[in-house]
PDB file of C-alpha atoms in Angstrom:
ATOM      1  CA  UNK A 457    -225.531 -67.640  33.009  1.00  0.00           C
ATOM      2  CA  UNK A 458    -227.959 -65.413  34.220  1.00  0.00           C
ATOM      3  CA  UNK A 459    -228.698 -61.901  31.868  1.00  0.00           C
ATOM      4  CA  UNK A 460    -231.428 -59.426  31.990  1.00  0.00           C
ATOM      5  CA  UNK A 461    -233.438 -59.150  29.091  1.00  0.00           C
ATOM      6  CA  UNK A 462    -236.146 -56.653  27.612  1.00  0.00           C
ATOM      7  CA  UNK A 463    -239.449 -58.266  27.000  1.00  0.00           C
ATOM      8  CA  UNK A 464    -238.931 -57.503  22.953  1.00  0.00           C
ATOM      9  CA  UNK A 465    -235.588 -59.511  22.293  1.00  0.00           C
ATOM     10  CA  UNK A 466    -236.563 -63.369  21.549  1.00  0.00           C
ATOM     11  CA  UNK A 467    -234.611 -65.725  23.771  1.00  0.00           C
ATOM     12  CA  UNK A 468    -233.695 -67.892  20.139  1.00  0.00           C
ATOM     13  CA  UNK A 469    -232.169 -64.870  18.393  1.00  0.00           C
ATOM     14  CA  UNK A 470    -230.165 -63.936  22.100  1.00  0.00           C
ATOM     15  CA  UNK A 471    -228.714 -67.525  22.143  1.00  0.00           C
ATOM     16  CA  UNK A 472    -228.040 -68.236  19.341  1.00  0.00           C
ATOM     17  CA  UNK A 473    -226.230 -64.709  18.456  1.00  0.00           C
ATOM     18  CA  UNK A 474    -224.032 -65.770  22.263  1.00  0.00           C
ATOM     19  CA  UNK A 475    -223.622 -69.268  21.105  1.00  0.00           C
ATOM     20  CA  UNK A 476    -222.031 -67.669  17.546  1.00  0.00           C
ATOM     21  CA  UNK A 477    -220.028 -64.916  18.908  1.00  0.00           C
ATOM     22  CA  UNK A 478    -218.895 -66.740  21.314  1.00  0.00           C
ATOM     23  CA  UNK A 479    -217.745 -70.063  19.681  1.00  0.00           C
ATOM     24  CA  UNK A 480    -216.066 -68.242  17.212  1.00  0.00           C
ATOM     25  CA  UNK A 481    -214.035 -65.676  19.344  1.00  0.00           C
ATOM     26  CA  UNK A 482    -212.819 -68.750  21.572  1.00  0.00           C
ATOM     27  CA  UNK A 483    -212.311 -70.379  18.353  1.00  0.00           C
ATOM     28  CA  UNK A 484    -209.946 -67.837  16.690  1.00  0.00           C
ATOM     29  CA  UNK A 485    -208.352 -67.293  19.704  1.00  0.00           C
ATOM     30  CA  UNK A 486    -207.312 -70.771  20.530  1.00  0.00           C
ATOM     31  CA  UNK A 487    -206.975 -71.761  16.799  1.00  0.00           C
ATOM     32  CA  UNK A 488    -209.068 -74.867  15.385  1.00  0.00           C
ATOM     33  CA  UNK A 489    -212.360 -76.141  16.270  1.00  0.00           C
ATOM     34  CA  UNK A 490    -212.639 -75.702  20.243  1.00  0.00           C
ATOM     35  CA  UNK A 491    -215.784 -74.887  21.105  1.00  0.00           C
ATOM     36  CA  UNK A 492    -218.748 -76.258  20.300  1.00  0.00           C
ATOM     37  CA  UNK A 493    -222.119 -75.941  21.695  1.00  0.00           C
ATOM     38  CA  UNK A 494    -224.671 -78.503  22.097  1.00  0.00           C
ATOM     39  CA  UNK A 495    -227.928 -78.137  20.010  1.00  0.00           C
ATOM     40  CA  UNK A 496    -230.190 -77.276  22.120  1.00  0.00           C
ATOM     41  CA  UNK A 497    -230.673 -74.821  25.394  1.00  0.00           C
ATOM     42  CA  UNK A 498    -233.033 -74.299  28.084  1.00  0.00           C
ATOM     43  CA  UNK A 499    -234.525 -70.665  29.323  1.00  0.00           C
ATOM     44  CA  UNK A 500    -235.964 -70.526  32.642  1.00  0.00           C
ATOM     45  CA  UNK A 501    -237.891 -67.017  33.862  1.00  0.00           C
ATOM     46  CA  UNK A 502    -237.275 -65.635  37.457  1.00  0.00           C
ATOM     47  CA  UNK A 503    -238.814 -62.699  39.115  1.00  0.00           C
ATOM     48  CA  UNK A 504    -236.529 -60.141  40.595  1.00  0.00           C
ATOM     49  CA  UNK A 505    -237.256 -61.812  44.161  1.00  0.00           C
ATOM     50  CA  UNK A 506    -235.798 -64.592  43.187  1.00  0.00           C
ATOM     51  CA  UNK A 507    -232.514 -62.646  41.890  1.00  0.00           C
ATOM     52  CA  UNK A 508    -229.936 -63.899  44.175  1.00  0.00           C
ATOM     53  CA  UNK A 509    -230.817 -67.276  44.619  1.00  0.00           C
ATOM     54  CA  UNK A 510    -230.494 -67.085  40.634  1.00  0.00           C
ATOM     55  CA  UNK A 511    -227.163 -65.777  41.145  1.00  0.00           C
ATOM     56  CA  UNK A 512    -225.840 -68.737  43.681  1.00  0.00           C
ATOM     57  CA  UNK A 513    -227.089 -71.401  41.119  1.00  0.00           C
ATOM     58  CA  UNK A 514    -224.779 -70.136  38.640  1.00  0.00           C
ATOM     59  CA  UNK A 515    -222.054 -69.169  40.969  1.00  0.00           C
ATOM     60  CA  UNK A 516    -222.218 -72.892  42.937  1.00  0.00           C
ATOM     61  CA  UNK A 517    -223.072 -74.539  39.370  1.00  0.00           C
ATOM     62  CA  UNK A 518    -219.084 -76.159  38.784  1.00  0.00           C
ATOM     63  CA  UNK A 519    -219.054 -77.496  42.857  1.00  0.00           C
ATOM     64  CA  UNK A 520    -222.732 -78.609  42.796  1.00  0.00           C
ATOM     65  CA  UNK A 521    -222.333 -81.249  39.209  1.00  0.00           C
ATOM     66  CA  UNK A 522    -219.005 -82.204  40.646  1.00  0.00           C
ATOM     67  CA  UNK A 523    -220.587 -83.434  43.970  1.00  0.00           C
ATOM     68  CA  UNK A 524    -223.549 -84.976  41.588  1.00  0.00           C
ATOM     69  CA  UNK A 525    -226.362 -82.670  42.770  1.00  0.00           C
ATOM     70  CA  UNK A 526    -228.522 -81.203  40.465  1.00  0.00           C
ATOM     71  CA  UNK A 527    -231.248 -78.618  41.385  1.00  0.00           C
ATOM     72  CA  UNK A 528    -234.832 -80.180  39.565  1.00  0.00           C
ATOM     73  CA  UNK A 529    -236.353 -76.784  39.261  1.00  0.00           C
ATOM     74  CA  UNK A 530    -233.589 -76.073  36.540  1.00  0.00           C
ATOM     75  CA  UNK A 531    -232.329 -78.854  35.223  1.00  0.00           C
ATOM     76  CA  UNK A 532    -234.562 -81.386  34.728  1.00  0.00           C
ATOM     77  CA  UNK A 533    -235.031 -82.637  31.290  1.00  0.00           C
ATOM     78  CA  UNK A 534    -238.877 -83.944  30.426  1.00  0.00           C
ATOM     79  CA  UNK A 535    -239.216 -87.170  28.074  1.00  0.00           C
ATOM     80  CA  UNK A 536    -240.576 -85.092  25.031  1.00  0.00           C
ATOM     81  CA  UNK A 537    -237.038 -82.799  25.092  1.00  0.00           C
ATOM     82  CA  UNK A 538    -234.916 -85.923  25.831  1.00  0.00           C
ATOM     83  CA  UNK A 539    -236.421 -88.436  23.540  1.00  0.00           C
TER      84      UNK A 539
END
């Protein structure tokens, strides 16, 4: 996903209030326990330069884990968050 955020929302409260909403609209619309999200989440900060390369991540995201690629820059995950 890739949002646009003002510089006084806290990236905790914005994920965890899409994580909520959205677990429990999916949820009551599908009836029972469907959706649920991992613990954790990771927040990585672009520039506007870097907007539509941003936007092809996402977009290419399904193909690009299905062929077993992963991009480092984003989705690496470093001993302390893993362990």
């Amino acid at each position: 996903m890739c949002v646009s955020v003002p510089p006084t929302i806290k990236p905790a409260e914005l994920i965890g209030q899409l994580k909520g909403f959205s677990s429990h609209e999916v949820n009551q619309k599908l009836g029972g326990k469907v959706l649920e999200w991992q613990t954790g989440y990771g927040v990585v900060s672009f520039g506007t330069g870097d907007l539509n390369w941003v936007i092809a991540y996402v977009l290419n995201q399904r193909e690009r884990h299905a062929n077993g690629k992963i991009i480092d820059r984003l989705e690496r995950i470093s001993e302390v968050e893993s362990g």
